[in-house]
Amino acid sequence: MKTTIPCPHCSKPITVEDFKNFSNPFTMKCPHCKTKIKETKVTIPLLLIALVIIPLFIYLGATIKNVLSEIMPFLVEVPTILFFIIFLYPIYALYERFNGYIIVTKGELKVKNK
């Protein structure tokens, strides 16, 4: 499986880990030459998937909190975000890695115009 894609400016490889470390798909910079780049082929489908996953994560975080609060009543005072971080962050990390693989294997990078 392909794990790198060349930078459209400097042609050095950008890895799946580099894509995982980008804060979002709109502020990508080549880790080598720092040129702003954009992905033009698969960003929209990945964002649509994120629009489905984010509400699902919120629902799952609240559900986990409610179930555990019934078992251990002192957990009612714990913020829901902590349940997300503890139980759902590993799934989110897998989703980020999936995004990187999709961009590397099916994506198309271009230099972003200013």
mmCIF file of C-alpha atoms in Angstrom:
data_model
loop_
_atom_site.group_PDB
_atom_site.id
_atom_site.type_symbol
_atom_site.label_atom_id
_atom_site.label_comp_id
_atom_site.label_asym_id
_atom_site.label_seq_id
_atom_site.Cartn_x
_atom_site.Cartn_y
_atom_site.Cartn_z
ATOM 1 C CA MET A 1 0.000 0.000 0.000
ATOM 2 C CA LYS A 2 1.198 3.457 -0.872
ATOM 3 C CA THR A 3 2.279 5.437 2.212
ATOM 4 C CA THR A 4 3.675 8.633 0.666
ATOM 5 C CA ILE A 5 2.674 11.172 -1.956
ATOM 6 C CA PRO A 6 5.081 13.699 -3.500
ATOM 7 C CA CYS A 7 4.791 17.385 -2.712
ATOM 8 C CA PRO A 8 3.617 19.249 -5.847
ATOM 9 C CA HIS A 9 6.242 21.950 -5.215
ATOM 10 C CA CYS A 10 9.429 20.233 -4.011
ATOM 11 C CA SER A 11 8.596 16.588 -4.920
ATOM 12 C CA LYS A 12 9.720 15.300 -1.513
ATOM 13 C CA PRO A 13 7.477 12.621 0.014
ATOM 14 C CA ILE A 14 4.640 13.557 2.364
ATOM 15 C CA THR A 15 3.680 10.608 4.566
ATOM 16 C CA VAL A 16 0.417 9.434 6.115
ATOM 17 C CA GLU A 17 1.765 10.616 9.490
ATOM 18 C CA ASP A 18 2.237 14.118 8.058
ATOM 19 C CA PHE A 19 -1.409 14.185 6.960
ATOM 20 C CA LYS A 20 -2.467 12.925 10.373
ATOM 21 C CA ASN A 21 -0.613 15.850 11.997
ATOM 22 C CA PHE A 22 -2.286 18.554 9.875
ATOM 23 C CA SER A 23 -4.851 20.424 11.973
ATOM 24 C CA ASN A 24 -7.427 20.316 9.156
ATOM 25 C CA PRO A 25 -7.519 19.683 5.394
ATOM 26 C CA PHE A 26 -7.545 23.417 4.622
ATOM 27 C CA THR A 27 -4.246 24.383 6.310
ATOM 28 C CA MET A 28 -1.821 21.821 4.940
ATOM 29 C CA LYS A 29 1.809 22.749 4.402
ATOM 30 C CA CYS A 30 4.569 20.582 3.029
ATOM 31 C CA PRO A 31 6.707 19.515 6.004
ATOM 32 C CA HIS A 32 9.837 20.009 3.874
ATOM 33 C CA CYS A 33 9.419 23.244 1.895
ATOM 34 C CA LYS A 34 6.511 24.760 3.919
ATOM 35 C CA THR A 35 4.543 25.487 0.736
ATOM 36 C CA LYS A 36 0.788 25.626 1.287
ATOM 37 C CA ILE A 37 -0.864 22.713 -0.462
ATOM 38 C CA LYS A 38 -4.441 21.648 -1.034
ATOM 39 C CA GLU A 39 -6.024 18.328 -1.781
ATOM 40 C CA THR A 40 -8.503 18.542 -4.657
ATOM 41 C CA LYS A 41 -9.927 15.061 -5.118
ATOM 42 C CA VAL A 42 -11.097 13.466 -1.830
ATOM 43 C CA THR A 43 -11.400 16.304 0.703
ATOM 44 C CA ILE A 44 -15.153 16.818 0.148
ATOM 45 C CA PRO A 45 -16.136 13.136 0.705
ATOM 46 C CA LEU A 46 -13.935 13.014 3.818
ATOM 47 C CA LEU A 47 -15.609 16.153 5.179
ATOM 48 C CA LEU A 48 -19.032 14.632 4.533
ATOM 49 C CA ILE A 49 -17.970 11.539 6.480
ATOM 50 C CA ALA A 50 -16.826 13.834 9.303
ATOM 51 C CA LEU A 51 -20.253 15.534 9.329
ATOM 52 C CA VAL A 52 -21.771 12.136 10.069
ATOM 53 C CA ILE A 53 -19.138 11.008 12.556
ATOM 54 C CA ILE A 54 -19.062 14.145 14.738
ATOM 55 C CA PRO A 55 -22.739 13.952 15.833
ATOM 56 C CA LEU A 56 -22.323 10.199 16.261
ATOM 57 C CA PHE A 57 -19.360 10.790 18.594
ATOM 58 C CA ILE A 58 -21.327 13.367 20.599
ATOM 59 C CA TYR A 59 -24.218 10.932 20.949
ATOM 60 C CA LEU A 60 -21.923 8.042 21.908
ATOM 61 C CA GLY A 61 -20.062 10.182 24.470
ATOM 62 C CA ALA A 62 -23.331 11.197 26.135
ATOM 63 C CA THR A 63 -24.637 7.624 26.037
ATOM 64 C CA ILE A 64 -21.473 6.235 27.620
ATOM 65 C CA LYS A 65 -21.688 8.891 30.327
ATOM 66 C CA ASN A 66 -25.340 8.069 31.059
ATOM 67 C CA VAL A 67 -24.720 4.313 31.243
ATOM 68 C CA LEU A 68 -21.696 4.676 33.497
ATOM 69 C CA SER A 69 -23.471 7.288 35.646
ATOM 70 C CA GLU A 70 -26.220 4.775 36.410
ATOM 71 C CA ILE A 71 -23.615 2.289 37.599
ATOM 72 C CA MET A 72 -21.460 4.840 39.444
ATOM 73 C CA PRO A 73 -23.571 7.896 40.441
ATOM 74 C CA PHE A 74 -20.547 10.081 41.253
ATOM 75 C CA LEU A 75 -19.769 10.247 37.491
ATOM 76 C CA VAL A 76 -22.733 12.593 36.916
ATOM 77 C CA GLU A 77 -20.486 15.533 37.831
ATOM 78 C CA VAL A 78 -17.751 14.567 35.313
ATOM 79 C CA PRO A 79 -17.842 16.581 32.046
ATOM 80 C CA THR A 80 -18.953 14.643 28.966
ATOM 81 C CA ILE A 81 -15.774 15.645 27.096
ATOM 82 C CA LEU A 82 -13.744 13.456 29.446
ATOM 83 C CA PHE A 83 -15.836 10.448 28.431
ATOM 84 C CA PHE A 84 -15.160 11.313 24.807
ATOM 85 C CA ILE A 85 -11.422 11.571 25.379
ATOM 86 C CA ILE A 86 -11.211 8.344 27.356
ATOM 87 C CA PHE A 87 -13.503 6.131 25.284
ATOM 88 C CA LEU A 88 -13.804 7.645 21.823
ATOM 89 C CA TYR A 89 -10.436 9.311 21.139
ATOM 90 C CA PRO A 90 -8.866 6.010 20.007
ATOM 91 C CA ILE A 91 -11.626 5.700 17.383
ATOM 92 C CA TYR A 92 -11.041 9.327 16.353
ATOM 93 C CA ALA A 93 -7.308 8.622 15.991
ATOM 94 C CA LEU A 94 -8.117 5.706 13.691
ATOM 95 C CA TYR A 95 -10.376 8.011 11.654
ATOM 96 C CA GLU A 96 -7.540 10.535 11.273
ATOM 97 C CA ARG A 97 -5.197 7.768 10.114
ATOM 98 C CA PHE A 98 -7.884 6.598 7.653
ATOM 99 C CA ASN A 99 -8.062 10.161 6.257
ATOM 100 C CA GLY A 100 -4.291 10.154 5.742
ATOM 101 C CA TYR A 101 -4.365 6.833 3.894
ATOM 102 C CA ILE A 102 -7.234 7.949 1.661
ATOM 103 C CA ILE A 103 -5.483 11.213 0.761
ATOM 104 C CA VAL A 104 -2.200 9.405 0.044
ATOM 105 C CA THR A 105 -3.740 6.611 -2.042
ATOM 106 C CA LYS A 106 -6.517 8.443 -3.890
ATOM 107 C CA GLY A 107 -5.772 12.130 -3.375
ATOM 108 C CA GLU A 108 -4.324 14.749 -5.649
ATOM 109 C CA LEU A 109 -2.202 17.548 -4.208
ATOM 110 C CA LYS A 110 -1.770 20.997 -5.724
ATOM 111 C CA VAL A 111 0.046 24.138 -4.627
ATOM 112 C CA LYS A 112 -2.426 26.481 -2.982
ATOM 113 C CA ASN A 113 -2.674 29.921 -4.580
ATOM 114 C CA LYS A 114 -2.425 32.882 -2.234
#
